[in-house]
mmCIF file of C-alpha atoms and ligand atoms in Angstrom:
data_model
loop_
_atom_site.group_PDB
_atom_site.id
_atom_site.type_symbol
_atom_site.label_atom_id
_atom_site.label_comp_id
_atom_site.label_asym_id
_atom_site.label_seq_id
_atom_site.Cartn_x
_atom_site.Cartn_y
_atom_site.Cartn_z
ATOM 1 C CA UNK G 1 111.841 110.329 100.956
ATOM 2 C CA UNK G 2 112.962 113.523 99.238
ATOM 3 C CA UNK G 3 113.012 117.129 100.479
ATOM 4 C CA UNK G 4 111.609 119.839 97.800
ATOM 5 C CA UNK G 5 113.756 119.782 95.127
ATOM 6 C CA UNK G 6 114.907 123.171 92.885
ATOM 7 C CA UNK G 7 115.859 122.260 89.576
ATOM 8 C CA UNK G 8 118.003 124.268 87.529
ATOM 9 C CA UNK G 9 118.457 123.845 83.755
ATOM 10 C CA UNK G 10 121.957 125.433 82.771
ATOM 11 C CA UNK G 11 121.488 124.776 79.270
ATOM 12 C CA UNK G 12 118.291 126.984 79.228
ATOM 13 C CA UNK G 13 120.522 129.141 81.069
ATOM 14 C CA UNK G 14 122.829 129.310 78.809
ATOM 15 C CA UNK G 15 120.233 130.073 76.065
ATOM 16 C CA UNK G 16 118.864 132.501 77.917
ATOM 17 C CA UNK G 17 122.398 134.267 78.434
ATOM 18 C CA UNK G 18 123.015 134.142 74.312
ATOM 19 C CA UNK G 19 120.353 135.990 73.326
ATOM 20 C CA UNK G 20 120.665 138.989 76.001
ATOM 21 C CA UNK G 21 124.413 139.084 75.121
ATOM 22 C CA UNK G 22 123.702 138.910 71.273
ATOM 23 C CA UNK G 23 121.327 141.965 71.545
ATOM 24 C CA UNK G 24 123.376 143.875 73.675
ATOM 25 C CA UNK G 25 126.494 143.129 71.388
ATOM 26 C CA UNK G 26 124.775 144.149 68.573
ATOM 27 C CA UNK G 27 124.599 147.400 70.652
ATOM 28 C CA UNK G 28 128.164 147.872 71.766
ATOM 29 C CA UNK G 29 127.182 146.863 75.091
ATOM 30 C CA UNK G 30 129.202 144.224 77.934
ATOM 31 C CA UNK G 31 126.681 141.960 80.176
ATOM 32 C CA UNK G 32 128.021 141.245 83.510
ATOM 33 C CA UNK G 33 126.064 137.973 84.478
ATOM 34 C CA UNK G 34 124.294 138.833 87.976
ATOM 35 C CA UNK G 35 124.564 135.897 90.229
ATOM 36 C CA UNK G 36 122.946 137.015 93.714
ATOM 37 C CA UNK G 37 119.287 135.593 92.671
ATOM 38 C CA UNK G 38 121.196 132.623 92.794
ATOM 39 C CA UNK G 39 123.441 132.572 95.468
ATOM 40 C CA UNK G 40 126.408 132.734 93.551
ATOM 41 C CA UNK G 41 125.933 129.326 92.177
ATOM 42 C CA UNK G 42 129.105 128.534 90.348
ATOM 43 C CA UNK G 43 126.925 125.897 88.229
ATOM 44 C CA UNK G 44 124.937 128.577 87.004
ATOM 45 C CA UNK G 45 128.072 131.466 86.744
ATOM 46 C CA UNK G 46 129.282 129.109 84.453
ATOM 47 C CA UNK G 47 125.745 128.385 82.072
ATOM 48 C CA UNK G 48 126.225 132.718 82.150
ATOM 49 C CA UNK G 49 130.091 132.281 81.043
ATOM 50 C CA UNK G 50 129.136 130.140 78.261
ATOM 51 C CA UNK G 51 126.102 131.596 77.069
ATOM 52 C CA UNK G 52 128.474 135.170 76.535
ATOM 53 C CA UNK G 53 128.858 137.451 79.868
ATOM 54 C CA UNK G 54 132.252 138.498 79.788
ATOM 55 C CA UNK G 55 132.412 139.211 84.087
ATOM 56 C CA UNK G 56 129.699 138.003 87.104
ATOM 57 C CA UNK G 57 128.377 140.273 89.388
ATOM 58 C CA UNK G 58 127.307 139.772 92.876
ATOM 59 C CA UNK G 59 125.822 141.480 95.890
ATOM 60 C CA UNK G 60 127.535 139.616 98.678
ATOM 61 C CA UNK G 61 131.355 138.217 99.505
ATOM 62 C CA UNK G 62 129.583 135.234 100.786
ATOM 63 C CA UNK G 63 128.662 134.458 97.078
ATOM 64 C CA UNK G 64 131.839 136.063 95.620
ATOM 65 C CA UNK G 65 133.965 133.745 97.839
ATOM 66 C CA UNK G 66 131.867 130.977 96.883
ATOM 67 C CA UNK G 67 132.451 131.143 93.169
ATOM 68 C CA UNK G 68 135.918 131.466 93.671
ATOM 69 C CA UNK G 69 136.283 128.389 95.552
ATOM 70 C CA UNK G 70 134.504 126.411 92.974
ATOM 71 C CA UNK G 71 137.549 127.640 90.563
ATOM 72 C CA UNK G 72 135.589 130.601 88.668
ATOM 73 C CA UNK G 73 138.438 132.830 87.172
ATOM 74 C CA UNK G 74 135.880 135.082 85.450
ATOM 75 C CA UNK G 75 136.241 139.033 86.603
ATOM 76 C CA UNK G 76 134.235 139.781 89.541
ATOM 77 C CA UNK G 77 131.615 142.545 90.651
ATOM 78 C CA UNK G 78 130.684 143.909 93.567
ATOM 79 C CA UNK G 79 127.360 144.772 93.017
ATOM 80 C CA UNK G 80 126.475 146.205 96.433
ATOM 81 C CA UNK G 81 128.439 149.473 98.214
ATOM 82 C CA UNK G 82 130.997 147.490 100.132
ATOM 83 C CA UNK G 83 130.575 147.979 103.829
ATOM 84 C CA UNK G 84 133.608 150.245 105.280
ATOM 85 C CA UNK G 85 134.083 146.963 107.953
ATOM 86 C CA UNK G 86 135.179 144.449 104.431
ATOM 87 C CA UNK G 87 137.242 147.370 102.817
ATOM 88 C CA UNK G 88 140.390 144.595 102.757
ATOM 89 C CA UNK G 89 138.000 141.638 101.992
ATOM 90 C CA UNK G 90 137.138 143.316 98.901
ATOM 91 C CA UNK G 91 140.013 144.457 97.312
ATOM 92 C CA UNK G 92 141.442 140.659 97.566
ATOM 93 C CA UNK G 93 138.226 139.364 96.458
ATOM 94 C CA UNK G 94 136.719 141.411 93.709
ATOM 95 C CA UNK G 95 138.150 142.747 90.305
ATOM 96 C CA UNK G 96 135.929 146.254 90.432
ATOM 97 C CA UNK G 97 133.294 147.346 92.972
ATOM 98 C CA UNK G 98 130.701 149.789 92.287
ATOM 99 C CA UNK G 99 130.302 153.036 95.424
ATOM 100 C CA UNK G 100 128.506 155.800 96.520
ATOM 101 C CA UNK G 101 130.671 156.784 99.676
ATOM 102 C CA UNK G 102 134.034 158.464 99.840
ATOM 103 C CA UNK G 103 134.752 156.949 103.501
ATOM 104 C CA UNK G 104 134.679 154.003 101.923
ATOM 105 C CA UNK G 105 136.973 154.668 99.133
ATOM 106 C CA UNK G 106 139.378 156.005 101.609
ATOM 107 C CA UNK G 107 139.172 152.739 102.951
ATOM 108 C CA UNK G 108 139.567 150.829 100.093
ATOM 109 C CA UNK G 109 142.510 153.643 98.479
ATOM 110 C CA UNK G 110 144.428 152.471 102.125
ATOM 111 C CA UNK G 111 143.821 148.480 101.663
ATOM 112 C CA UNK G 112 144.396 148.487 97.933
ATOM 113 C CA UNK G 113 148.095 150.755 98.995
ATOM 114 C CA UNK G 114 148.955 148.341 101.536
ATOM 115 C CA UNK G 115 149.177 145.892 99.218
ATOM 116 C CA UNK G 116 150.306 147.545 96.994
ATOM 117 C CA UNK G 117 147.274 146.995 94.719
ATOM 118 C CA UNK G 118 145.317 149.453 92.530
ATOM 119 C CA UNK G 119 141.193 148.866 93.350
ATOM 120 C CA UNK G 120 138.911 149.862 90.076
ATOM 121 C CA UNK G 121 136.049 151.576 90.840
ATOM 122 C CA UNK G 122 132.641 152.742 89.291
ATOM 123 C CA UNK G 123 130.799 155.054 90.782
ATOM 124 C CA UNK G 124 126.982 155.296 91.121
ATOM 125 C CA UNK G 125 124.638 158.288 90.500
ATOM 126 C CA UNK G 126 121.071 158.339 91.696
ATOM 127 C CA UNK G 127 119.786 159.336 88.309
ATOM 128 C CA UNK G 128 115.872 159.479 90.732
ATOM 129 C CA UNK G 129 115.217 155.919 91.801
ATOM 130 C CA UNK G 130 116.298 156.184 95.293
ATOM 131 C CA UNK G 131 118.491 153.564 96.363
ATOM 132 C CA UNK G 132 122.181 154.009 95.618
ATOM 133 C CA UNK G 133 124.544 156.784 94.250
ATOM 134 C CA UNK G 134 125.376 160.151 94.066
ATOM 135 C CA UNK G 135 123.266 162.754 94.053
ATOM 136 C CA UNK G 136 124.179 164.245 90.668
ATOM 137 C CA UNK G 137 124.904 167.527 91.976
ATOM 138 C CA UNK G 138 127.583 166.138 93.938
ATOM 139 C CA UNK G 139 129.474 164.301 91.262
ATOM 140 C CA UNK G 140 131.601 167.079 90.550
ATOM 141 C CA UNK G 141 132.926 167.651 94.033
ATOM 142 C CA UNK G 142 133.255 164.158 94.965
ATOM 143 C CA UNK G 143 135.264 162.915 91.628
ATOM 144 C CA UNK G 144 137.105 165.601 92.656
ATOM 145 C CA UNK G 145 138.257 164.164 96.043
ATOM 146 C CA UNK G 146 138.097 160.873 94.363
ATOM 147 C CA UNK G 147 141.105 161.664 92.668
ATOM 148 C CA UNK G 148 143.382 162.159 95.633
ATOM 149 C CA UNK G 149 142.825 159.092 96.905
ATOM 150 C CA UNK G 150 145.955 156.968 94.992
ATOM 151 C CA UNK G 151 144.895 153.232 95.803
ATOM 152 C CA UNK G 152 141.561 153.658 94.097
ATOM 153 C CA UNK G 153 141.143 153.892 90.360
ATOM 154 C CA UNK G 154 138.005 155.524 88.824
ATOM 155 C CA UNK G 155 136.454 153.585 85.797
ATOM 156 C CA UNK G 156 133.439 154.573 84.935
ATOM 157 C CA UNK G 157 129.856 156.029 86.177
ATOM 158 C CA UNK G 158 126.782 153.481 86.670
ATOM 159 C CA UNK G 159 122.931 154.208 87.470
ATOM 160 C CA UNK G 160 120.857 151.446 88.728
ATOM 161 C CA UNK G 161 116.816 151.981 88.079
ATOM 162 C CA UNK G 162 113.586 150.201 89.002
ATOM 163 C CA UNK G 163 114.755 147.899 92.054
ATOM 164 C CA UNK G 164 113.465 150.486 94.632
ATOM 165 C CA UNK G 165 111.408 153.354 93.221
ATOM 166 C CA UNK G 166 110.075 151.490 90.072
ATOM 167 C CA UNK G 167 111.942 154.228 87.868
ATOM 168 C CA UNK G 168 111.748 153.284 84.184
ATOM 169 C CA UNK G 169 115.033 153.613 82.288
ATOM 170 C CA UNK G 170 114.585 156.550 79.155
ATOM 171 C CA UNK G 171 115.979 157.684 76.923
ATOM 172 C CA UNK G 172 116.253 161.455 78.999
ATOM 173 C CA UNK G 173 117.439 159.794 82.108
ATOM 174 C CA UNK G 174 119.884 157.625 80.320
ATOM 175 C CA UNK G 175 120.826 160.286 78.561
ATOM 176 C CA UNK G 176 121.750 162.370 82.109
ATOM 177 C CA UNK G 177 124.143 159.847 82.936
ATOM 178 C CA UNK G 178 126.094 160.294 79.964
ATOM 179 C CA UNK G 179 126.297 163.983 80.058
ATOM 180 C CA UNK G 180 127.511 163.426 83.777
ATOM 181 C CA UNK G 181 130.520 160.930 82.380
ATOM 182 C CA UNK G 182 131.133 163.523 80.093
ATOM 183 C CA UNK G 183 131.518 166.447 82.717
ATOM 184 C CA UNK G 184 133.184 163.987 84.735
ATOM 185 C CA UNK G 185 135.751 163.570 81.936
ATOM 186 C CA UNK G 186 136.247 167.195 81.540
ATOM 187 C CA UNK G 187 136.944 167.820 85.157
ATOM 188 C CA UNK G 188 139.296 165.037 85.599
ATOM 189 C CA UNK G 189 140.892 165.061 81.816
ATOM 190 C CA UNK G 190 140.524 161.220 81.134
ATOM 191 C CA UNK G 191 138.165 158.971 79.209
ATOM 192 C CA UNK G 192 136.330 157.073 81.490
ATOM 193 C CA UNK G 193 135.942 153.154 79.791
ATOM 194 C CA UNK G 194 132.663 152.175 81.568
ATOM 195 C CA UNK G 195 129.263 153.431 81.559
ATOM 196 C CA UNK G 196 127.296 150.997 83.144
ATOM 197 C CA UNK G 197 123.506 151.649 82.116
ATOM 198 C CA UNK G 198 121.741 149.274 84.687
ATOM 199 C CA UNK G 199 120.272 145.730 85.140
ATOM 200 C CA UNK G 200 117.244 144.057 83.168
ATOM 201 C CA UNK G 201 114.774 146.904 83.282
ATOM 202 C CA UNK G 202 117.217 148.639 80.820
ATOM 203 C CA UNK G 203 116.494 146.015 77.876
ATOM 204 C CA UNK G 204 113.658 147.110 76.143
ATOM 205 C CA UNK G 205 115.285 150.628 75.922
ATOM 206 C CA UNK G 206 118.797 148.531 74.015
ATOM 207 C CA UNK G 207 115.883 146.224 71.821
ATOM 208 C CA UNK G 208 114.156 149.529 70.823
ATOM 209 C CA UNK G 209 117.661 151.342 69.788
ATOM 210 C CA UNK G 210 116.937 154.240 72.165
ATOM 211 C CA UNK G 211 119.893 153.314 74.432
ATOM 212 C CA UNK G 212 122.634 156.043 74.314
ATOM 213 C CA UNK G 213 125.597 154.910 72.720
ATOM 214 C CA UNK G 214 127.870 155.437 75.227
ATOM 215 C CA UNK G 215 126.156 152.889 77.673
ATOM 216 C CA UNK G 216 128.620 150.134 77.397
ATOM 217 C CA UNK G 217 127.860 148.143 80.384
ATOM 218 C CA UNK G 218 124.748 146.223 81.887
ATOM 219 C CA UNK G 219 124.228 144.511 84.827
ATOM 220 C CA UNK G 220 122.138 141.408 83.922
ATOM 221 C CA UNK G 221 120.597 138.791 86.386
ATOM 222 C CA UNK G 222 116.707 137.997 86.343
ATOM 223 C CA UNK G 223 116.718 138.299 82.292
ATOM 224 C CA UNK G 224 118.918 135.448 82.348
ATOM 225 C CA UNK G 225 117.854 133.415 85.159
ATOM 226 C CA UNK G 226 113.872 133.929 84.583
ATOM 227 C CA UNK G 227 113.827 134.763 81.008
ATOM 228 C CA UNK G 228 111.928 138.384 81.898
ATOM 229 C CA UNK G 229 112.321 142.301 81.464
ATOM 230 C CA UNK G 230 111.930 143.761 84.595
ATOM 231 C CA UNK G 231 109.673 147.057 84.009
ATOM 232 C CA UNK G 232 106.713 145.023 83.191
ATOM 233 C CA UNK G 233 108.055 141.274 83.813
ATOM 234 C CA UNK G 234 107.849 140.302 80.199
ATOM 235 C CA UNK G 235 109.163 137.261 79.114
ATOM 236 C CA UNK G 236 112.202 138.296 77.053
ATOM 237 C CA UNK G 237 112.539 137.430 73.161
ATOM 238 C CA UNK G 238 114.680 134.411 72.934
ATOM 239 C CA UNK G 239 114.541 133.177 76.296
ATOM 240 C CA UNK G 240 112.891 130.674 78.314
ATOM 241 C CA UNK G 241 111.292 131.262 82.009
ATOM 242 C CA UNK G 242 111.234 127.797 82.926
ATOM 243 C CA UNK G 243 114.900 127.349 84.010
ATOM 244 C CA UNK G 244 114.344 126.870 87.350
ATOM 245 C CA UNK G 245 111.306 124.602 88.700
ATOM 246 C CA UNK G 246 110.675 123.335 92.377
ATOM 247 C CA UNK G 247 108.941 120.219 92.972
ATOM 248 C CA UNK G 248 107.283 119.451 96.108
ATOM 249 C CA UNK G 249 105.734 116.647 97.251
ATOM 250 C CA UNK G 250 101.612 116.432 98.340
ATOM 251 C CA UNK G 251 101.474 114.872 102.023
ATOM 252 C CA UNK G 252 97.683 115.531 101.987
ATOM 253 C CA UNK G 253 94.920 115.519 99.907
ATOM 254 C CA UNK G 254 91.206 116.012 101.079
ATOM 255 C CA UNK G 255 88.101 117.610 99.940
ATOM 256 C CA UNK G 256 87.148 120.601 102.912
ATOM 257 C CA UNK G 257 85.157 123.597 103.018
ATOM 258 C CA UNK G 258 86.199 126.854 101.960
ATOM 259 C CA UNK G 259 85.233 128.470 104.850
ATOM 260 C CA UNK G 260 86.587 127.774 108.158
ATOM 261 C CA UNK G 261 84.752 126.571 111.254
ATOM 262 C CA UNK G 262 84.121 128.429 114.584
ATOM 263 C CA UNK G 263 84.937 131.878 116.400
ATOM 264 C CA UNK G 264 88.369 133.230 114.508
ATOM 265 C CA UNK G 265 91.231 135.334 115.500
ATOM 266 C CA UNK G 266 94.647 135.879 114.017
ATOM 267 C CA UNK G 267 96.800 133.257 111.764
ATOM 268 C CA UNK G 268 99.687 132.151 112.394
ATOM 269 C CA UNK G 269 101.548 135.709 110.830
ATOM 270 C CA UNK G 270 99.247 138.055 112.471
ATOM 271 C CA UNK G 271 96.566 138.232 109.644
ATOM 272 C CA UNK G 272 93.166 137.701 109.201
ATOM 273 C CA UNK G 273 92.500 136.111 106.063
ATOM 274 C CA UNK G 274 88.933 136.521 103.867
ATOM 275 C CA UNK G 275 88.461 132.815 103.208
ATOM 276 C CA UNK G 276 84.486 133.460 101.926
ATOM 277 C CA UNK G 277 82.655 130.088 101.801
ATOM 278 C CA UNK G 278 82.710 129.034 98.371
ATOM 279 C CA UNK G 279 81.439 125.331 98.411
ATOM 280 C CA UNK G 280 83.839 122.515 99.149
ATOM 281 C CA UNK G 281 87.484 122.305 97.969
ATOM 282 C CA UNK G 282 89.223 119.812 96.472
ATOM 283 C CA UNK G 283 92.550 120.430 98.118
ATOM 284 C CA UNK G 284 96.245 119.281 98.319
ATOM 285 C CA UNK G 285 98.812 120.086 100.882
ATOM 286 C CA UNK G 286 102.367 120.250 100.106
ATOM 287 C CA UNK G 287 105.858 119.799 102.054
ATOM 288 C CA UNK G 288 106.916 123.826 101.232
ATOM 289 C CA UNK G 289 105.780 126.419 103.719
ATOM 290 C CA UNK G 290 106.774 129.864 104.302
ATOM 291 C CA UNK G 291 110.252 128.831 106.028
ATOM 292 C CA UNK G 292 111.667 127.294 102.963
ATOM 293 C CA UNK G 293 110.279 129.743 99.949
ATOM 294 C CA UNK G 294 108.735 133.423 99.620
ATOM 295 C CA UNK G 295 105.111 131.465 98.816
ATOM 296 C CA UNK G 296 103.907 134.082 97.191
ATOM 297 C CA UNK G 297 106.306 134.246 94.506
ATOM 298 C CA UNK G 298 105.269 130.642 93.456
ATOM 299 C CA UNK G 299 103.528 129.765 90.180
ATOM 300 C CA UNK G 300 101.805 126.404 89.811
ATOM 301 C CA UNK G 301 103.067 125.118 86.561
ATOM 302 C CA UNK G 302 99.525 123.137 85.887
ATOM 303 C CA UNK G 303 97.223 125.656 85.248
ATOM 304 C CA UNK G 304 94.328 124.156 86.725
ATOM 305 C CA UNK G 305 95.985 124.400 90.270
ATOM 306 C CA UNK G 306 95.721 127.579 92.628
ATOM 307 C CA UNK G 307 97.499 128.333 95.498
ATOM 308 C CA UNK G 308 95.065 129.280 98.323
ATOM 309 C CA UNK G 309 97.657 129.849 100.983
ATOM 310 C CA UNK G 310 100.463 128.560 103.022
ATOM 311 C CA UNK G 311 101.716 128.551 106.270
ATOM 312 C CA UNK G 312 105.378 128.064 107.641
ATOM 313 C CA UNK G 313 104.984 124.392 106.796
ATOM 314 C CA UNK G 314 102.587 123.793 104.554
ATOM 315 C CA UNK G 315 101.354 125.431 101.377
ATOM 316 C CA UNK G 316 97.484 124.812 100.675
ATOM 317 C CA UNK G 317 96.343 124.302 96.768
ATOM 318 C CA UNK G 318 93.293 123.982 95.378
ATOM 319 C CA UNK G 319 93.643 121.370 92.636
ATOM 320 C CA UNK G 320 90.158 122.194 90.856
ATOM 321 C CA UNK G 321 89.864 120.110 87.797
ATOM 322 C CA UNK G 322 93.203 118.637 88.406
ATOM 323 C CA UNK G 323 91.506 116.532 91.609
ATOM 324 C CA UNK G 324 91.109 112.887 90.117
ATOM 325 C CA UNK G 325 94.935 113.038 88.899
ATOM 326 C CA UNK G 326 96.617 114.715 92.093
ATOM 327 C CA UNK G 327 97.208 111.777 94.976
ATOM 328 C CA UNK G 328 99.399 111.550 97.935
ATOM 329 C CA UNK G 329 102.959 111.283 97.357
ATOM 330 C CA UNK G 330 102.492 113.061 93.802
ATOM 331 C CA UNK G 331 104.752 115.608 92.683
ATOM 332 C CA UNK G 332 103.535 119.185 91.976
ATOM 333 C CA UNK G 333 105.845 121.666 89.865
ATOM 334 C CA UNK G 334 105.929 125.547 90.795
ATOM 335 C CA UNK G 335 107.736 128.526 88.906
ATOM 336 C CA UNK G 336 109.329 130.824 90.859
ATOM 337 C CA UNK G 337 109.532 134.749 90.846
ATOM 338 C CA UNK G 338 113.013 136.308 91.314
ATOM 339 C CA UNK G 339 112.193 136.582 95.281
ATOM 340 C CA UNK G 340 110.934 133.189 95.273
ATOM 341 C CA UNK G 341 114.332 131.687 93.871
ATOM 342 C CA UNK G 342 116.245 133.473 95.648
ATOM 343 C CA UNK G 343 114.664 131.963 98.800
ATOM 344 C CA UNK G 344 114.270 128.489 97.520
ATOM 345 C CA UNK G 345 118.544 128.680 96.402
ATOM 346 C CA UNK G 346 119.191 129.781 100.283
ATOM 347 C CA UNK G 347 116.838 127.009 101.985
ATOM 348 C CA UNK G 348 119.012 124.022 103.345
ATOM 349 C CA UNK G 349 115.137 122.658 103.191
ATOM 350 C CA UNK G 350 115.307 122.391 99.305
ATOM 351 C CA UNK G 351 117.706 120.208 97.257
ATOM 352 C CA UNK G 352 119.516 121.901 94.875
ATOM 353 C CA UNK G 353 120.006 119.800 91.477
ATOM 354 C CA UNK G 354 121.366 121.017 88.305
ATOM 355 C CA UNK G 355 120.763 119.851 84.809
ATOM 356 C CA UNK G 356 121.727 120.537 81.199
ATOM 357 C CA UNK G 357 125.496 120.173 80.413
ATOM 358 C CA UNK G 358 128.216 120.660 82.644
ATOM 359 C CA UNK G 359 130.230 123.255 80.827
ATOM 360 C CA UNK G 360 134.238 123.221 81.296
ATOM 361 C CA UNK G 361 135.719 125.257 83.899
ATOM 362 C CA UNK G 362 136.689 128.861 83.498
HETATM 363 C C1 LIG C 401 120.784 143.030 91.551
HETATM 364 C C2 LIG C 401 121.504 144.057 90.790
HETATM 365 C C3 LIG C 401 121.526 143.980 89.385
HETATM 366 C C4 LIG C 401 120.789 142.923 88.588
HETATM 367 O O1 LIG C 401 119.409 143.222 88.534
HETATM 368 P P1 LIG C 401 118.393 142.344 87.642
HETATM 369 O O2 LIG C 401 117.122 143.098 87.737
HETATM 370 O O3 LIG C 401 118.333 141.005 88.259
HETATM 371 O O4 LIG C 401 118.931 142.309 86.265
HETATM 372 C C5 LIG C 401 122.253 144.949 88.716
HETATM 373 N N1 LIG C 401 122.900 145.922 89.382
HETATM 374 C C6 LIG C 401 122.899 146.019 90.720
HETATM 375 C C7 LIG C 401 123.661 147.133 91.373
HETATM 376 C C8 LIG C 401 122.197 145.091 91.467
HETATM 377 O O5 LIG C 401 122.200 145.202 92.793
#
């Protein structure tokens, strides 16, 4: 008796790690391996360490403490603003965090003094998307205060694009963020060594050459972990997609209707699904539900199977053509979107195993 099982392929992770860091090299640009889709897996840091990332980012100390317990020496990101309540946390924890808020600098400035630390930071401009930064207006004033704060040590500018308001990276936005490093540089009479561009929607901009040369720095996690741009979720030249797969496990498999019977009311979420009477089904059900993956971020791997739905327990597939080969106690493969993995890595309902080679530790 197994539980769902995630596999993870490090060598395809690794693969999929060379040839974003080859293209960006050939661009003058630094990957920092994003780890948060995968919990900050130290298995898979490392397939990112080998396959070129010179530092691993992540979103949350949980993960950041995790990789350092495993023995990760790599430099360390803090992807997300740190809260003003983990202002000591981080400057123990993490090599460079990226900010927004001068409270929180303040804090940090005092933590990094009292131990008589210097913190480097990057600071984020909302260059339109919506989610983090500084309102580029602002950037001026607040660099300004920045620089009285002496625990703190300013680094470079960053933009992040796409995760919230879809906003493509271009060459006119990207190009905004350098003239605000410059300015910045003027005002504070120093060369600022990072200008981080963003995460894996910024890659077809570095392929097509229209990156601005100053963008040093990306941020990279579902490129390397799914194998995908992230403006229109291409698969990436050179990589794979199918690094991670989860297996479950059918526990039923019966030929219904597609239509249910009687009066109906709600599901089980509040909804009221369409389920139109198309003629029987030849169905499976499988041992994944909604409590141990985001369902809808899963991807039969056989074509000829279609997921119809899914509860908290169970998810429902039609196996179509498939029917005479799917039986009870049969495995069936899924992809997973970046949502989906990241739900699958955090379920203590789905085995985590790792293959590929074990790289050395770093
Ligand atoms: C998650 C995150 C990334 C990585 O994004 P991908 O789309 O997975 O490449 C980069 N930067 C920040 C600030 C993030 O939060």
């Amino acid at each position: 008796m197994s539980r769902p099982f995630l596999v993870a392929d490090l060598g395809r992770i690794e693969r999929n790690a060379r040839a974003v860091t080859t293209l960006c090299a050939e661009h003058g640009i630094e990957v920092t391996g994003v780890t948060k889709g995968v919990c900050g897996s130290p298995e898979v840091a490392r397939a990112m360490l080998r396959g070129g990332v010179t530092s691993l980012g992540d979103s949350r100390m949980e993960n950041v403490h995790r990789l350092r317990a495993a023995g990760v020496s790599a430099p360390l990101m803090l992807l997300r603003i740190p809260p003003l309540s983990r202002v000591e946390e981080v400057v123990t924890s993490v090599d460079l965090s990226l900010n927004s808020e001068l409270a929180v600098l303040a804090g940090l400035s005092g933590a990094a003094q009292r131990r008589g630390r210097v913190h480097p930071v990057i600071l984020m401009v909302d260059l339109g998307d919506l989610r983090e930064g500084i309102w580029p207006d602002d950037l001026l004033p607040f660099v300004a205060e920045l620089a009285g704060l002496p625990g703190v040590r300013l680094v470079g500018l960053g933009a992040n694009l796409t995760c919230y308001g879809g906003v493509i990276p271009t060459p006119r936005n990207m190009g905004r963020l350098v003239r605000l490093v410059e300015d910045t540089e003027k005002s504070l009479g120093l060369r600022l060594p990072w200008v981080s561009g963003g995460n894996s929607s910024a890659l077809p901009l570095v392929a097509a050459g229209e990156m601005p040369s100053r963008i040093n720095h990306l941020r990279i996690g579902e490129a390397l972990l799914l194998g995908r741009e992230t403006v229109a979720r291409r698969p990436w030249p050179g990589t794979t997609q199918d690094a991670f797969r989860l297996h479950a496990e059918v526990i039923e498999r019966k030929e219904k209707p597609s239509a249910p019977t009687g009066p109906r009311g709600e599901d089980a979420f509040g909804r009221r699904p369409e389920l139109p009477d198309r003629g029987p089904v030849e169905r499976a059900l499988v041992n994944l539900g909604r409590e141990d993956v985001d369902v809808e971020g899963l991807m039969p791997v056989d074509p000829r199977l279609r997921v119809l739905g899914a509860t908290s327990d169970y998810l429902i597939l039609d196996v179509g053509e498939a029917a005479d080969e799917i039986r009870v106690g049969d495995r069936v493969a899924f992809g997973l979107s970046y949502g989906a993995l990241l739900a699958a890595m955090d379920s203590e309902y789905v085995e985590k195993r790792f293959v590929g080679t074990p790289g050395p530790a770093r």
